Amino acid sequence: MGDRLFADFEKWICDREKVWESIGLKIANRNYTETHRHSYTVTLADSCGGTAEITLYESNSLYWVDFECWNGVSQELFVRVDIQYADSSSLSDVEKEFEKYMYLK
C-alpha cells in the first residue's frame, strides 16, 4: 500500500480508533484490496448489533469514500457515498455525523 492517500486514510482510522472505542465501536476487520481499482475497508461493530463499513476507493486516480452504517437501534441507515477524498480532512464533517449517529443508544 504505497499510495500516500491510502496511508493517510489508514492514519485517519488509527487516529479515530480511540474515539470509536469511547462510543462502543470496535474495529472488526480491515481489508485492503488491489484489483483494477484499489480499496481499503474498515469494518466496525458494537455490542448492540450496530455495524459500519467505511471504504476508500481509487480508480483512474480518482479517490472517494463511502460510509454505510446501522447503529443497531435506528429505523434508518447512515449512508454517505461518493465523498471526494483529497486527504483525511475531507472526512471531518461526515465523521462527526457518523459518530453522532453511531452513538444514538
C-alpha atoms as a PDB file:
ATOM      1  CA  MET A   1       0.000   0.000   0.000  1.00  0.00           C
ATOM      2  CA  GLY A   2       2.429   2.641  -1.235  1.00  0.00           C
ATOM      3  CA  ASP A   3      -0.224   5.187  -2.178  1.00  0.00           C
ATOM      4  CA  ARG A   4       0.019   8.248   0.093  1.00  0.00           C
ATOM      5  CA  LEU A   5      -3.772   8.751   0.211  1.00  0.00           C
ATOM      6  CA  PHE A   6      -4.303   5.172   1.366  1.00  0.00           C
ATOM      7  CA  ALA A   7      -1.605   5.699   4.010  1.00  0.00           C
ATOM      8  CA  ASP A   8      -3.367   8.918   5.064  1.00  0.00           C
ATOM      9  CA  PHE A   9      -6.688   7.044   5.290  1.00  0.00           C
ATOM     10  CA  GLU A  10      -5.088   4.330   7.429  1.00  0.00           C
ATOM     11  CA  LYS A  11      -3.648   7.011   9.737  1.00  0.00           C
ATOM     12  CA  TRP A  12      -7.131   8.584   9.997  1.00  0.00           C
ATOM     13  CA  ILE A  13      -8.537   5.187  11.035  1.00  0.00           C
ATOM     14  CA  CYS A  14      -5.846   4.820  13.699  1.00  0.00           C
ATOM     15  CA  ASP A  15      -6.468   8.371  14.938  1.00  0.00           C
ATOM     16  CA  ARG A  16     -10.255   7.766  15.209  1.00  0.00           C
ATOM     17  CA  GLU A  17      -9.972   4.339  16.830  1.00  0.00           C
ATOM     18  CA  LYS A  18      -9.932   5.691  20.415  1.00  0.00           C
ATOM     19  CA  VAL A  19     -12.933   7.924  19.700  1.00  0.00           C
ATOM     20  CA  TRP A  20     -14.800   4.956  18.229  1.00  0.00           C
ATOM     21  CA  GLU A  21     -13.944   2.812  21.232  1.00  0.00           C
ATOM     22  CA  SER A  22     -15.291   5.550  23.531  1.00  0.00           C
ATOM     23  CA  ILE A  23     -18.698   5.240  21.831  1.00  0.00           C
ATOM     24  CA  GLY A  24     -18.648   1.442  21.905  1.00  0.00           C
ATOM     25  CA  LEU A  25     -17.332   0.709  18.400  1.00  0.00           C
ATOM     26  CA  LYS A  26     -14.520  -1.735  17.823  1.00  0.00           C
ATOM     27  CA  ILE A  27     -12.678  -2.425  14.611  1.00  0.00           C
ATOM     28  CA  ALA A  28     -13.745  -5.892  13.486  1.00  0.00           C
ATOM     29  CA  ASN A  29     -11.776  -6.021  10.242  1.00  0.00           C
ATOM     30  CA  ARG A  30      -9.516  -4.070   7.904  1.00  0.00           C
ATOM     31  CA  ASN A  31      -9.208  -5.080   4.283  1.00  0.00           C
ATOM     32  CA  TYR A  32      -7.015  -3.660   1.538  1.00  0.00           C
ATOM     33  CA  THR A  33      -7.795  -4.878  -1.975  1.00  0.00           C
ATOM     34  CA  GLU A  34      -5.805  -4.135  -5.102  1.00  0.00           C
ATOM     35  CA  THR A  35      -7.510  -5.070  -8.370  1.00  0.00           C
ATOM     36  CA  HIS A  36      -8.460  -2.822 -11.283  1.00  0.00           C
ATOM     37  CA  ARG A  37      -9.273  -0.340  -8.538  1.00  0.00           C
ATOM     38  CA  HIS A  38      -7.874  -0.091  -5.037  1.00  0.00           C
ATOM     39  CA  SER A  39      -9.984  -0.105  -1.905  1.00  0.00           C
ATOM     40  CA  TYR A  40      -9.424  -0.099   1.823  1.00  0.00           C
ATOM     41  CA  THR A  41     -12.360  -1.010   4.055  1.00  0.00           C
ATOM     42  CA  VAL A  42     -12.594  -0.778   7.809  1.00  0.00           C
ATOM     43  CA  THR A  43     -15.489  -2.659   9.397  1.00  0.00           C
ATOM     44  CA  LEU A  44     -16.692  -1.643  12.850  1.00  0.00           C
ATOM     45  CA  ALA A  45     -19.138  -3.358  15.189  1.00  0.00           C
ATOM     46  CA  ASP A  46     -20.701  -2.728  18.584  1.00  0.00           C
ATOM     47  CA  SER A  47     -22.392  -4.840  21.232  1.00  0.00           C
ATOM     48  CA  CYS A  48     -25.900  -3.674  20.190  1.00  0.00           C
ATOM     49  CA  GLY A  49     -25.608  -5.159  16.691  1.00  0.00           C
ATOM     50  CA  GLY A  50     -24.548  -1.912  15.068  1.00  0.00           C
ATOM     51  CA  THR A  51     -22.178  -2.216  12.145  1.00  0.00           C
ATOM     52  CA  ALA A  52     -20.323   0.179   9.910  1.00  0.00           C
ATOM     53  CA  GLU A  53     -18.185  -0.048   6.800  1.00  0.00           C
ATOM     54  CA  ILE A  54     -16.059   2.864   5.726  1.00  0.00           C
ATOM     55  CA  THR A  55     -14.284   2.376   2.416  1.00  0.00           C
ATOM     56  CA  LEU A  56     -11.752   4.426   0.484  1.00  0.00           C
ATOM     57  CA  TYR A  57     -11.742   3.651  -3.242  1.00  0.00           C
ATOM     58  CA  GLU A  58      -9.334   4.638  -6.005  1.00  0.00           C
ATOM     59  CA  SER A  59      -9.906   4.220  -9.699  1.00  0.00           C
ATOM     60  CA  ASN A  60      -8.188   6.115 -12.515  1.00  0.00           C
ATOM     61  CA  SER A  61      -6.577   8.454  -9.960  1.00  0.00           C
ATOM     62  CA  LEU A  62      -9.980   9.401  -8.506  1.00  0.00           C
ATOM     63  CA  TYR A  63     -10.447   8.825  -4.772  1.00  0.00           C
ATOM     64  CA  TRP A  64     -13.722   8.650  -2.875  1.00  0.00           C
ATOM     65  CA  VAL A  65     -15.059   7.356   0.435  1.00  0.00           C
ATOM     66  CA  ASP A  66     -18.344   5.616   1.246  1.00  0.00           C
ATOM     67  CA  PHE A  67     -19.888   5.250   4.714  1.00  0.00           C
ATOM     68  CA  GLU A  68     -22.551   2.529   5.103  1.00  0.00           C
ATOM     69  CA  CYS A  69     -23.746   2.078   8.687  1.00  0.00           C
ATOM     70  CA  TRP A  70     -26.509   0.957  11.008  1.00  0.00           C
ATOM     71  CA  ASN A  71     -26.386   1.801  14.710  1.00  0.00           C
ATOM     72  CA  GLY A  72     -28.468  -1.138  15.907  1.00  0.00           C
ATOM     73  CA  VAL A  73     -31.478   0.929  17.018  1.00  0.00           C
ATOM     74  CA  SER A  74     -32.424   3.426  14.317  1.00  0.00           C
ATOM     75  CA  GLN A  75     -35.035   2.763  11.655  1.00  0.00           C
ATOM     76  CA  GLU A  76     -32.767   4.463   9.118  1.00  0.00           C
ATOM     77  CA  LEU A  77     -29.332   3.657   7.777  1.00  0.00           C
ATOM     78  CA  PHE A  78     -26.479   6.144   7.701  1.00  0.00           C
ATOM     79  CA  VAL A  79     -25.243   6.239   4.122  1.00  0.00           C
ATOM     80  CA  ARG A  80     -22.879   8.849   2.726  1.00  0.00           C
ATOM     81  CA  VAL A  81     -21.258   7.978  -0.571  1.00  0.00           C
ATOM     82  CA  ASP A  82     -19.000   9.493  -3.191  1.00  0.00           C
ATOM     83  CA  ILE A  83     -17.167  11.761  -0.750  1.00  0.00           C
ATOM     84  CA  GLN A  84     -14.265  13.118  -2.757  1.00  0.00           C
ATOM     85  CA  TYR A  85     -11.065  12.279  -0.883  1.00  0.00           C
ATOM     86  CA  ALA A  86      -8.078  14.633  -1.057  1.00  0.00           C
ATOM     87  CA  ASP A  87      -6.864  13.819   2.476  1.00  0.00           C
ATOM     88  CA  SER A  88      -8.366  12.928   5.843  1.00  0.00           C
ATOM     89  CA  SER A  89      -9.684  16.470   6.365  1.00  0.00           C
ATOM     90  CA  SER A  90     -12.141  15.641   3.555  1.00  0.00           C
ATOM     91  CA  LEU A  91     -13.962  13.484   6.112  1.00  0.00           C
ATOM     92  CA  SER A  92     -14.210  15.961   9.000  1.00  0.00           C
ATOM     93  CA  ASP A  93     -17.911  16.810   8.527  1.00  0.00           C
ATOM     94  CA  VAL A  94     -19.105  13.290   7.824  1.00  0.00           C
ATOM     95  CA  GLU A  95     -17.018  11.752  10.638  1.00  0.00           C
ATOM     96  CA  LYS A  96     -18.890  13.929  13.166  1.00  0.00           C
ATOM     97  CA  GLU A  97     -22.255  12.930  11.675  1.00  0.00           C
ATOM     98  CA  PHE A  98     -21.237   9.276  11.649  1.00  0.00           C
ATOM     99  CA  GLU A  99     -20.025   9.261  15.245  1.00  0.00           C
ATOM    100  CA  LYS A 100     -23.183  11.034  16.450  1.00  0.00           C
ATOM    101  CA  TYR A 101     -25.363   8.535  14.565  1.00  0.00           C
ATOM    102  CA  MET A 102     -23.475   5.500  15.887  1.00  0.00           C
ATOM    103  CA  TYR A 103     -23.715   6.805  19.474  1.00  0.00           C
ATOM    104  CA  LEU A 104     -27.573   7.022  19.406  1.00  0.00           C
ATOM    105  CA  LYS A 105     -28.285   4.460  22.090  1.00  0.00           C
END
